[in-house]
């Protein structure tokens, strides 16, 4: 796929650490950023957990301003050394344990990476910012989720930036903890932070445990399509490239200390989404083990504590920073299905023994 080719900013070159840049959204962001701002220095710091994939960034290895560092965001001495050695002025923080089902099986890693890891980065960046006498162009951008706001009823208004926090899973609770730390570092120390809380992303390089890639891959393999509960849960789908452009807008024009919600304006019931994916696969895949793919749909036991509905009001980002999502869910899903059809070499190796063991635990 191609990434944004808009003209580079006229601003002074930045020096970014992108944490979690080998994961789904982080990698899309790094490709986007390196294409749009080729003179910026981009250092990816990623522990390469099961969700991190070095291959996703392989095309950037010849890019003169790109560097990959394998390491843990909880490792303070590594983070300190990297920030100083690279004279970093911007951190874009994606690294996290991100999957709700895994947080139900084992919450400890979520608290460690999402809370302790975010704290470690904030502390390291604060020392660096103070040592430089608080440069005004420094930024710590924290990438968070709509899940911190809890679950909506069918008639509730969409989440806004002032919706009270009510996280329901160990994942969303750990993200809420990280958000509170970011807020406190701005409020207490004046740190130049910004934050985005966004809805469900989808697109290329999405790890197969999440709904959309899981369904695409299972259709191609002729495996059951496990729909939790009654399939009536609603998510607000955001194409990942639109999320990248939203973060770009916040880094360029966002107000320090502010939070911006990012959403695709695409509320869809899970069961309807699965039907849309089946239709696209029926149309686009030359060979399917089971056709029509809808025959594979299987209702399975619900996720414990499953949030019913998410919806994001992104009026603030649209009105104040001029951002709008560019891709409808119909276009985005078509592009995504085409991507999974064309990139079996990317996803096939991810169906590892570890993945099969995880899959058996969740879907047994
Ligand atoms: P992901 O699971 O695909 O990727 C996470 C990346 O972080 C991986 O590359 C992993 O190796 C890395 N990582 C994990 N622990 C680390 C550690 N201790 N040190 C360094 N690197 C570590 O996640 P994603 O879906 O790309 O999500 C990125 C961010 O966006 C997360 O903060 C997530 O909470 C947030 N978010 C995601 C979505 C979504 O729909 N995927 C929506 C809203 C917000
Ligand atoms: O809302 C933002 C969040 O979106 C992010 O913060 C998370 O990191 C990201 O993983 C995602 O969380 P969800 O739990 O909403 O995404 P997931 O893809 O796991 O599930 C989407 C919906 O589909 C949800 O209602 C559960 C359902 N589902 C999921 C899977 C994996 C199924 O019905 N069957 C499945 O097999």
Short mmCIF file of C-alpha atoms and ligand atoms in Angstrom, two decimals:
data_model
loop_
_atom_site.label_atom_id
_atom_site.label_comp_id
_atom_site.label_asym_id
_atom_site.label_seq_id
_atom_site.Cartn_x
_atom_site.Cartn_y
_atom_site.Cartn_z
CA UNK A 1 0.00 0.00 0.00
CA UNK A 2 1.07 3.60 -0.33
CA UNK A 3 1.24 6.06 2.52
CA UNK A 4 0.52 9.76 2.61
CA UNK A 5 2.57 11.71 0.14
CA UNK A 6 1.55 15.17 1.25
CA UNK A 7 4.26 17.79 1.08
CA UNK A 8 6.71 17.79 4.01
CA UNK A 9 6.19 20.34 6.75
CA UNK A 10 8.24 23.51 6.56
CA UNK A 11 8.91 23.21 10.30
CA UNK A 12 12.30 22.40 11.76
CA UNK A 13 13.04 18.66 11.59
CA UNK A 14 11.87 16.71 14.59
CA UNK A 15 13.54 13.83 16.37
CA UNK A 16 10.96 11.29 17.43
CA UNK A 17 10.88 8.14 19.47
CA UNK A 18 7.88 6.07 18.41
CA UNK A 19 7.19 3.42 21.04
CA UNK A 20 5.40 0.30 19.86
CA UNK A 21 6.30 1.17 16.26
CA UNK A 22 6.42 -2.51 15.24
CA UNK A 23 2.77 -3.04 16.22
CA UNK A 24 -0.31 -2.46 14.12
CA UNK A 25 -1.01 1.27 14.50
CA UNK A 26 2.56 2.23 15.40
CA UNK A 27 3.93 0.69 12.19
CA UNK A 28 1.27 2.35 10.05
CA UNK A 29 2.18 5.63 11.74
CA UNK A 30 5.92 5.18 11.15
CA UNK A 31 5.34 4.46 7.44
CA UNK A 32 3.03 7.47 7.22
CA UNK A 33 5.48 9.74 9.03
CA UNK A 34 8.63 8.69 7.15
CA UNK A 35 6.81 9.26 3.82
CA UNK A 36 5.40 12.64 4.81
CA UNK A 37 8.33 14.02 6.82
CA UNK A 38 11.41 12.29 5.35
CA UNK A 39 13.82 14.67 7.06
CA UNK A 40 12.57 13.89 10.55
CA UNK A 41 14.59 11.37 12.56
CA UNK A 42 12.38 8.43 13.59
CA UNK A 43 13.55 5.96 16.23
CA UNK A 44 11.25 3.03 16.90
CA UNK A 45 11.51 1.57 20.41
CA UNK A 46 9.69 -1.76 20.54
CA UNK A 47 10.11 -4.87 22.70
CA UNK A 48 8.88 -7.12 19.87
CA UNK A 49 6.35 -8.95 22.00
CA UNK A 50 4.08 -11.44 20.20
CA UNK A 51 2.28 -8.37 18.73
CA UNK A 52 5.41 -6.67 17.39
CA UNK A 53 6.69 -7.57 13.95
CA UNK A 54 10.04 -6.37 12.67
CA UNK A 55 9.08 -7.39 9.11
CA UNK A 56 6.40 -4.73 9.01
CA UNK A 57 9.14 -2.08 9.10
CA UNK A 58 11.60 -3.86 6.78
CA UNK A 59 10.94 -1.47 3.89
CA UNK A 60 12.25 1.40 6.02
CA UNK A 61 15.64 -0.17 6.73
CA UNK A 62 17.18 1.77 3.85
CA UNK A 63 15.60 5.05 4.97
CA UNK A 64 18.49 7.26 6.20
CA UNK A 65 16.57 8.75 9.13
CA UNK A 66 15.01 5.56 10.45
CA UNK A 67 16.39 3.49 13.33
CA UNK A 68 14.94 0.45 15.09
CA UNK A 69 15.82 -0.35 18.71
CA UNK A 70 14.56 -3.51 20.34
CA UNK A 71 13.84 -2.70 23.97
CA UNK A 72 11.31 -2.38 26.76
CA UNK A 73 9.71 0.96 27.62
CA UNK A 74 9.99 -0.07 31.30
CA UNK A 75 13.80 -0.09 31.00
CA UNK A 76 14.62 3.37 32.35
CA UNK A 77 18.34 3.33 31.61
CA UNK A 78 17.70 2.33 27.99
CA UNK A 79 15.05 5.01 27.56
CA UNK A 80 17.32 7.67 29.15
CA UNK A 81 20.25 6.70 26.94
CA UNK A 82 18.17 6.73 23.78
CA UNK A 83 16.54 10.07 24.49
CA UNK A 84 19.90 11.70 25.17
CA UNK A 85 21.93 10.03 22.44
CA UNK A 86 19.33 10.93 19.80
CA UNK A 87 18.50 14.37 21.24
CA UNK A 88 14.84 13.46 21.08
CA UNK A 89 12.24 16.24 21.14
CA UNK A 90 9.06 14.19 20.56
CA UNK A 91 7.74 10.93 21.92
CA UNK A 92 4.76 9.32 20.24
CA UNK A 93 3.69 6.59 22.61
CA UNK A 94 1.86 3.60 21.13
CA UNK A 95 3.51 0.72 23.02
CA UNK A 96 0.98 -1.22 25.02
CA UNK A 97 -0.54 -4.57 25.66
CA UNK A 98 -3.63 -3.96 23.55
CA UNK A 99 -5.93 -6.99 23.41
CA UNK A 100 -8.91 -7.16 25.78
CA UNK A 101 -9.18 -10.98 25.70
CA UNK A 102 -5.52 -11.35 26.70
CA UNK A 103 -6.03 -8.87 29.54
CA UNK A 104 -8.79 -11.12 30.90
CA UNK A 105 -6.46 -14.15 30.76
CA UNK A 106 -3.48 -12.32 32.31
CA UNK A 107 -3.77 -8.70 33.47
CA UNK A 108 -0.25 -8.40 34.96
CA UNK A 109 1.54 -7.58 31.70
CA UNK A 110 -1.05 -4.86 31.06
CA UNK A 111 -0.35 -3.08 34.33
CA UNK A 112 3.39 -3.41 33.75
CA UNK A 113 3.60 -2.08 30.20
CA UNK A 114 0.63 0.26 30.10
CA UNK A 115 0.99 1.85 33.53
CA UNK A 116 4.62 1.33 34.60
CA UNK A 117 5.91 1.69 31.05
CA UNK A 118 4.07 4.97 30.50
CA UNK A 119 5.32 6.24 33.86
CA UNK A 120 8.90 5.32 32.92
CA UNK A 121 8.68 7.22 29.64
CA UNK A 122 7.09 10.26 31.29
CA UNK A 123 9.77 10.42 33.99
CA UNK A 124 12.62 10.02 31.49
CA UNK A 125 11.15 12.66 29.18
CA UNK A 126 10.52 15.04 32.08
CA UNK A 127 14.19 14.89 33.15
CA UNK A 128 15.29 15.47 29.56
CA UNK A 129 12.87 18.38 29.12
CA UNK A 130 14.06 19.96 32.39
CA UNK A 131 17.73 19.47 31.47
CA UNK A 132 17.05 21.35 28.21
CA UNK A 133 15.35 24.19 30.14
CA UNK A 134 11.81 23.23 29.06
CA UNK A 135 12.04 23.70 25.25
CA UNK A 136 8.64 24.82 23.98
CA UNK A 137 8.65 22.55 20.92
CA UNK A 138 9.02 19.29 22.92
CA UNK A 139 6.01 16.96 22.84
CA UNK A 140 4.92 13.78 24.60
CA UNK A 141 1.96 12.40 22.66
CA UNK A 142 0.05 9.57 24.32
CA UNK A 143 -2.12 7.26 22.20
CA UNK A 144 -5.13 5.99 24.10
CA UNK A 145 -8.51 4.44 23.56
CA UNK A 146 -12.24 5.10 23.75
CA UNK A 147 -12.52 2.04 26.03
CA UNK A 148 -11.52 4.19 29.03
CA UNK A 149 -15.00 5.74 28.87
CA UNK A 150 -16.76 2.39 29.44
CA UNK A 151 -19.84 1.17 27.62
CA UNK A 152 -22.74 3.08 26.01
CA UNK A 153 -26.44 2.21 25.92
CA UNK A 154 -28.11 2.26 22.51
CA UNK A 155 -29.48 5.80 22.94
CA UNK A 156 -26.55 7.38 24.78
CA UNK A 157 -24.65 10.21 23.10
CA UNK A 158 -21.19 9.32 21.77
CA UNK A 159 -18.15 9.67 24.05
CA UNK A 160 -16.72 13.19 24.21
CA UNK A 161 -13.51 14.39 25.84
CA UNK A 162 -15.46 15.22 29.01
CA UNK A 163 -17.18 11.84 29.39
CA UNK A 164 -16.20 10.45 32.83
CA UNK A 165 -13.80 7.52 32.85
CA UNK A 166 -15.41 4.12 33.57
CA UNK A 167 -13.08 1.39 32.30
CA UNK A 168 -14.47 -2.15 32.45
CA UNK A 169 -11.63 -4.51 31.47
CA UNK A 170 -8.11 -4.91 32.85
CA UNK A 171 -6.93 -3.54 29.49
CA UNK A 172 -9.03 -0.39 29.60
CA UNK A 173 -8.30 0.10 33.32
CA UNK A 174 -4.56 0.00 32.62
CA UNK A 175 -4.99 2.47 29.73
CA UNK A 176 -7.04 4.73 32.01
CA UNK A 177 -4.19 4.60 34.54
CA UNK A 178 -1.72 5.67 31.86
CA UNK A 179 -4.02 8.50 30.73
CA UNK A 180 -4.26 9.80 34.30
CA UNK A 181 -0.48 9.82 34.62
CA UNK A 182 -0.12 11.80 31.39
CA UNK A 183 -2.72 14.28 32.56
CA UNK A 184 -1.00 14.63 35.95
CA UNK A 185 2.42 15.22 34.36
CA UNK A 186 0.99 18.14 32.42
CA UNK A 187 -1.04 19.53 35.31
CA UNK A 188 1.69 19.18 37.94
CA UNK A 189 4.92 19.72 36.06
CA UNK A 190 3.70 21.61 32.99
CA UNK A 191 4.98 18.85 30.72
CA UNK A 192 4.10 19.44 27.04
CA UNK A 193 1.76 16.50 26.62
CA UNK A 194 -1.11 15.81 24.21
CA UNK A 195 -3.40 12.79 24.09
CA UNK A 196 -5.75 11.09 21.64
CA UNK A 197 -8.49 8.61 22.57
CA UNK A 198 -9.63 6.74 19.51
CA UNK A 199 -12.10 4.09 18.48
CA UNK A 200 -11.43 0.67 16.92
CA UNK A 201 -8.81 0.84 14.19
CA UNK A 202 -8.58 -1.51 11.22
CA UNK A 203 -6.38 -1.80 8.13
CA UNK A 204 -3.08 -3.37 7.04
CA UNK A 205 -0.67 -5.08 9.49
CA UNK A 206 -3.40 -5.86 12.06
CA UNK A 207 -2.48 -8.85 14.24
CA UNK A 208 -4.83 -11.83 13.65
CA UNK A 209 -6.23 -11.96 17.21
CA UNK A 210 -8.44 -8.89 16.60
CA UNK A 211 -11.92 -9.15 15.07
CA UNK A 212 -11.35 -7.97 11.48
CA UNK A 213 -8.07 -9.76 10.66
CA UNK A 214 -9.25 -12.85 12.54
CA UNK A 215 -12.40 -13.03 10.41
CA UNK A 216 -10.50 -12.38 7.15
CA UNK A 217 -7.94 -15.09 7.89
CA UNK A 218 -10.47 -17.62 9.16
CA UNK A 219 -12.56 -17.13 5.99
CA UNK A 220 -9.46 -17.80 3.88
CA UNK A 221 -8.67 -20.91 5.94
CA UNK A 222 -12.30 -22.14 5.99
CA UNK A 223 -12.39 -21.99 9.81
CA UNK A 224 -15.41 -21.00 11.97
CA UNK A 225 -16.01 -17.27 12.43
CA UNK A 226 -16.51 -16.90 16.20
CA UNK A 227 -19.00 -14.12 17.01
CA UNK A 228 -19.20 -13.36 20.74
CA UNK A 229 -22.61 -13.40 22.45
CA UNK A 230 -25.49 -12.22 20.29
CA UNK A 231 -23.26 -10.26 17.88
CA UNK A 232 -25.17 -7.04 18.60
CA UNK A 233 -22.22 -5.19 20.20
CA UNK A 234 -21.32 -2.01 18.36
CA UNK A 235 -17.91 -0.59 17.55
CA UNK A 236 -17.05 2.69 15.76
CA UNK A 237 -14.53 1.71 13.07
CA UNK A 238 -11.64 4.01 12.13
CA UNK A 239 -9.33 3.31 9.21
CA UNK A 240 -5.79 3.26 10.56
CA UNK A 241 -4.49 5.85 8.07
CA UNK A 242 -7.12 8.28 9.33
CA UNK A 243 -5.87 7.68 12.86
CA UNK A 244 -2.32 8.50 11.69
CA UNK A 245 -3.46 11.77 10.11
CA UNK A 246 -5.31 12.65 13.32
CA UNK A 247 -2.16 12.21 15.41
CA UNK A 248 -0.29 14.27 12.82
CA UNK A 249 -2.87 17.08 13.22
CA UNK A 250 -2.49 16.97 17.00
CA UNK A 251 1.31 17.02 16.84
CA UNK A 252 1.21 19.91 14.37
CA UNK A 253 -1.58 22.04 15.79
CA UNK A 254 -2.81 20.47 19.04
CA UNK A 255 -2.92 22.49 22.24
CA UNK A 256 -0.60 21.32 25.00
CA UNK A 257 -2.42 19.53 27.82
CA UNK A 258 -5.45 18.77 25.64
CA UNK A 259 -7.13 15.49 24.77
CA UNK A 260 -8.73 14.86 21.35
CA UNK A 261 -11.15 12.04 20.57
CA UNK A 262 -10.68 10.32 17.20
CA UNK A 263 -13.48 8.31 15.59
CA UNK A 264 -14.51 7.13 12.17
CA UNK A 265 -18.22 7.92 12.43
CA UNK A 266 -18.80 4.32 11.45
CA UNK A 267 -20.86 2.55 14.09
CA UNK A 268 -21.48 -1.06 13.05
CA UNK A 269 -22.86 -4.11 14.89
CA UNK A 270 -20.35 -6.94 15.02
CA UNK A 271 -22.63 -9.38 13.21
CA UNK A 272 -23.20 -6.87 10.40
CA UNK A 273 -19.49 -6.27 10.10
CA UNK A 274 -18.81 -10.01 9.81
CA UNK A 275 -21.45 -10.24 7.07
CA UNK A 276 -19.78 -7.35 5.22
CA UNK A 277 -16.42 -9.15 5.40
CA UNK A 278 -17.99 -12.38 4.16
CA UNK A 279 -19.56 -10.55 1.21
CA UNK A 280 -16.26 -8.91 0.29
CA UNK A 281 -14.41 -12.22 0.50
CA UNK A 282 -17.10 -13.96 -1.61
CA UNK A 283 -16.57 -11.24 -4.22
CA UNK A 284 -12.78 -10.78 -4.09
CA UNK A 285 -11.20 -14.13 -3.13
CA UNK A 286 -10.62 -16.38 -6.14
CA UNK A 287 -10.78 -19.58 -4.09
CA UNK A 288 -12.54 -20.05 -0.76
CA UNK A 289 -12.66 -23.37 1.11
CA UNK A 290 -16.27 -22.58 2.11
CA UNK A 291 -18.51 -20.45 -0.10
CA UNK A 292 -20.53 -18.44 0.73
CA UNK A 293 -18.31 -17.52 3.68
CA UNK A 294 -21.40 -16.71 5.79
CA UNK A 295 -21.78 -20.47 6.36
CA UNK A 296 -18.79 -20.24 8.72
CA UNK A 297 -20.44 -17.80 11.14
CA UNK A 298 -20.65 -19.38 14.61
CA UNK A 299 -22.00 -17.73 17.76
CA UNK A 300 -19.73 -18.48 20.72
CA UNK A 301 -19.65 -17.74 24.46
CA UNK A 302 -19.50 -14.02 25.18
CA UNK A 303 -16.37 -12.19 26.36
CA UNK A 304 -16.65 -11.59 30.16
CA UNK A 305 -17.65 -7.98 30.87
CA UNK A 306 -18.08 -7.33 27.13
CA UNK A 307 -18.74 -3.61 26.50
CA UNK A 308 -21.95 -3.21 24.50
CA UNK A 309 -21.36 -0.10 22.45
CA UNK A 310 -18.60 2.41 21.72
CA UNK A 311 -19.10 5.59 19.72
CA UNK A 312 -16.82 8.59 19.46
CA UNK A 313 -17.68 12.24 19.06
CA UNK A 314 -14.65 13.78 17.33
CA UNK A 315 -16.14 17.26 16.85
CA UNK A 316 -13.35 18.91 18.84
CA UNK A 317 -10.63 17.48 16.60
CA UNK A 318 -12.62 18.35 13.48
CA UNK A 319 -13.56 21.90 14.50
CA UNK A 320 -10.37 22.96 16.26
CA UNK A 321 -7.71 21.18 14.20
CA UNK A 322 -9.49 20.68 10.87
CA UNK A 323 -9.18 16.87 10.79
CA UNK A 324 -11.75 14.63 9.11
CA UNK A 325 -11.74 10.89 8.44
CA UNK A 326 -11.21 10.29 4.72
CA UNK A 327 -12.30 6.68 4.38
CA UNK A 328 -15.80 5.22 4.74
CA UNK A 329 -16.13 1.84 6.36
CA UNK A 330 -17.17 0.32 3.01
CA UNK A 331 -14.02 1.60 1.27
CA UNK A 332 -11.77 0.79 4.22
CA UNK A 333 -13.02 -2.77 4.58
CA UNK A 334 -12.59 -3.40 0.86
CA UNK A 335 -9.00 -2.13 0.99
CA UNK A 336 -8.35 -4.21 4.10
CA UNK A 337 -9.74 -7.42 2.60
CA UNK A 338 -7.65 -6.81 -0.53
CA UNK A 339 -4.58 -6.29 1.67
CA UNK A 340 -5.08 -9.62 3.50
CA UNK A 341 -5.60 -11.36 0.17
CA UNK A 342 -2.35 -9.93 -1.19
CA UNK A 343 -0.23 -10.34 1.95
CA UNK A 344 -0.48 -13.94 3.06
CA UNK A 345 3.33 -13.91 3.42
CA UNK A 346 2.86 -11.34 6.20
CA UNK A 347 0.06 -13.03 8.18
CA UNK A 348 0.72 -16.74 7.69
CA UNK A 349 3.84 -16.86 9.96
CA UNK A 350 1.84 -15.19 12.76
CA UNK A 351 -0.36 -18.26 13.16
CA UNK A 352 2.37 -19.73 15.36
CA UNK A 353 2.20 -22.33 18.14
CA UNK A 354 1.87 -19.51 20.65
CA UNK A 355 -1.04 -18.10 18.67
CA UNK A 356 -2.73 -21.52 18.43
CA UNK A 357 -2.34 -22.01 22.21
CA UNK A 358 -3.88 -18.57 22.83
CA UNK A 359 -6.67 -19.33 20.35
CA UNK A 360 -7.54 -22.62 22.07
CA UNK A 361 -7.74 -20.87 25.46
CA UNK A 362 -10.11 -18.14 24.26
CA UNK A 363 -12.29 -20.17 21.89
CA UNK A 364 -12.28 -23.61 23.57
P1 LIG B 1 -0.40 -3.77 19.07
O1 LIG B 1 -0.69 -4.75 20.13
O2 LIG B 1 -0.62 -4.16 17.64
O3 LIG B 1 1.11 -3.28 19.17
C1 LIG B 1 1.71 -2.97 20.39
C2 LIG B 1 3.20 -2.81 20.15
O4 LIG B 1 3.81 -2.45 21.40
C3 LIG B 1 3.88 -4.11 19.70
O5 LIG B 1 4.76 -3.83 18.63
C4 LIG B 1 4.64 -4.58 20.92
O6 LIG B 1 5.82 -5.31 20.61
C5 LIG B 1 4.96 -3.25 21.60
N1 LIG B 1 5.17 -3.40 23.05
C6 LIG B 1 4.37 -4.05 23.93
N2 LIG B 1 4.91 -3.98 25.17
C7 LIG B 1 6.05 -3.25 25.06
C8 LIG B 1 7.03 -2.83 25.99
N3 LIG B 1 6.95 -3.12 27.29
N4 LIG B 1 8.06 -2.07 25.53
C9 LIG B 1 8.15 -1.75 24.22
N5 LIG B 1 7.27 -2.15 23.29
C10 LIG B 1 6.22 -2.89 23.71
O7 LIG B 1 -1.24 -2.47 19.44
P2 LIG B 1 -2.01 -1.46 18.48
O8 LIG B 1 -3.33 -2.03 18.15
O9 LIG B 1 -1.09 -1.03 17.40
O10 LIG B 1 -2.28 -0.25 19.50
C11 LIG B 1 -1.30 0.79 19.64
C12 LIG B 1 -1.79 1.76 20.70
O11 LIG B 1 -3.05 2.29 20.32
C13 LIG B 1 -2.01 1.12 22.07
O12 LIG B 1 -1.59 2.03 23.04
C14 LIG B 1 -3.51 0.90 22.15
O13 LIG B 1 -3.96 0.95 23.48
C15 LIG B 1 -4.00 2.08 21.35
N6 LIG B 1 -5.29 1.89 20.69
C16 LIG B 1 -5.50 0.86 19.83
C17 LIG B 1 -6.71 0.73 19.15
C18 LIG B 1 -6.96 -0.38 18.17
O14 LIG B 1 -8.09 -0.47 17.64
N7 LIG B 1 -6.01 -1.24 17.86
C19 LIG B 1 -7.72 1.66 19.37
C20 LIG B 1 -7.49 2.69 20.30
C21 LIG B 1 -6.27 2.82 20.93
O1 LIG B 2 -12.10 0.68 21.03
C1 LIG B 2 -10.72 0.70 20.91
C2 LIG B 2 -10.16 -0.67 21.22
O2 LIG B 2 -10.49 -1.51 20.12
C3 LIG B 2 -8.66 -0.66 21.46
O3 LIG B 2 -8.37 0.09 22.59
C4 LIG B 2 -8.13 -2.09 21.64
O4 LIG B 2 -6.72 -2.07 21.74
C5 LIG B 2 -8.54 -2.90 20.43
O5 LIG B 2 -8.13 -4.25 20.61
C6 LIG B 2 -10.04 -2.84 20.22
O6 LIG B 2 -10.76 -3.51 21.30
P1 LIG B 2 -12.05 -4.41 21.02
O7 LIG B 2 -12.18 -5.37 22.13
O8 LIG B 2 -13.21 -3.57 20.66
O9 LIG B 2 -11.56 -5.13 19.66
P2 LIG B 2 -11.62 -6.64 19.16
O10 LIG B 2 -11.14 -6.66 17.76
O11 LIG B 2 -10.99 -7.60 20.13
O12 LIG B 2 -13.20 -6.93 19.17
C7 LIG B 2 -14.10 -6.11 18.43
C8 LIG B 2 -15.50 -6.59 18.73
O13 LIG B 2 -15.67 -7.91 18.19
C9 LIG B 2 -15.80 -6.74 20.21
O14 LIG B 2 -17.16 -6.40 20.45
C10 LIG B 2 -15.58 -8.22 20.50
C11 LIG B 2 -15.99 -8.87 19.19
N1 LIG B 2 -15.26 -10.12 18.84
C12 LIG B 2 -13.93 -10.10 18.88
C13 LIG B 2 -13.20 -11.22 18.55
C14 LIG B 2 -11.69 -11.24 18.60
C15 LIG B 2 -15.97 -11.23 18.44
O15 LIG B 2 -17.22 -11.24 18.39
N2 LIG B 2 -15.27 -12.36 18.12
C16 LIG B 2 -13.91 -12.40 18.17
O16 LIG B 2 -13.33 -13.49 17.88
#
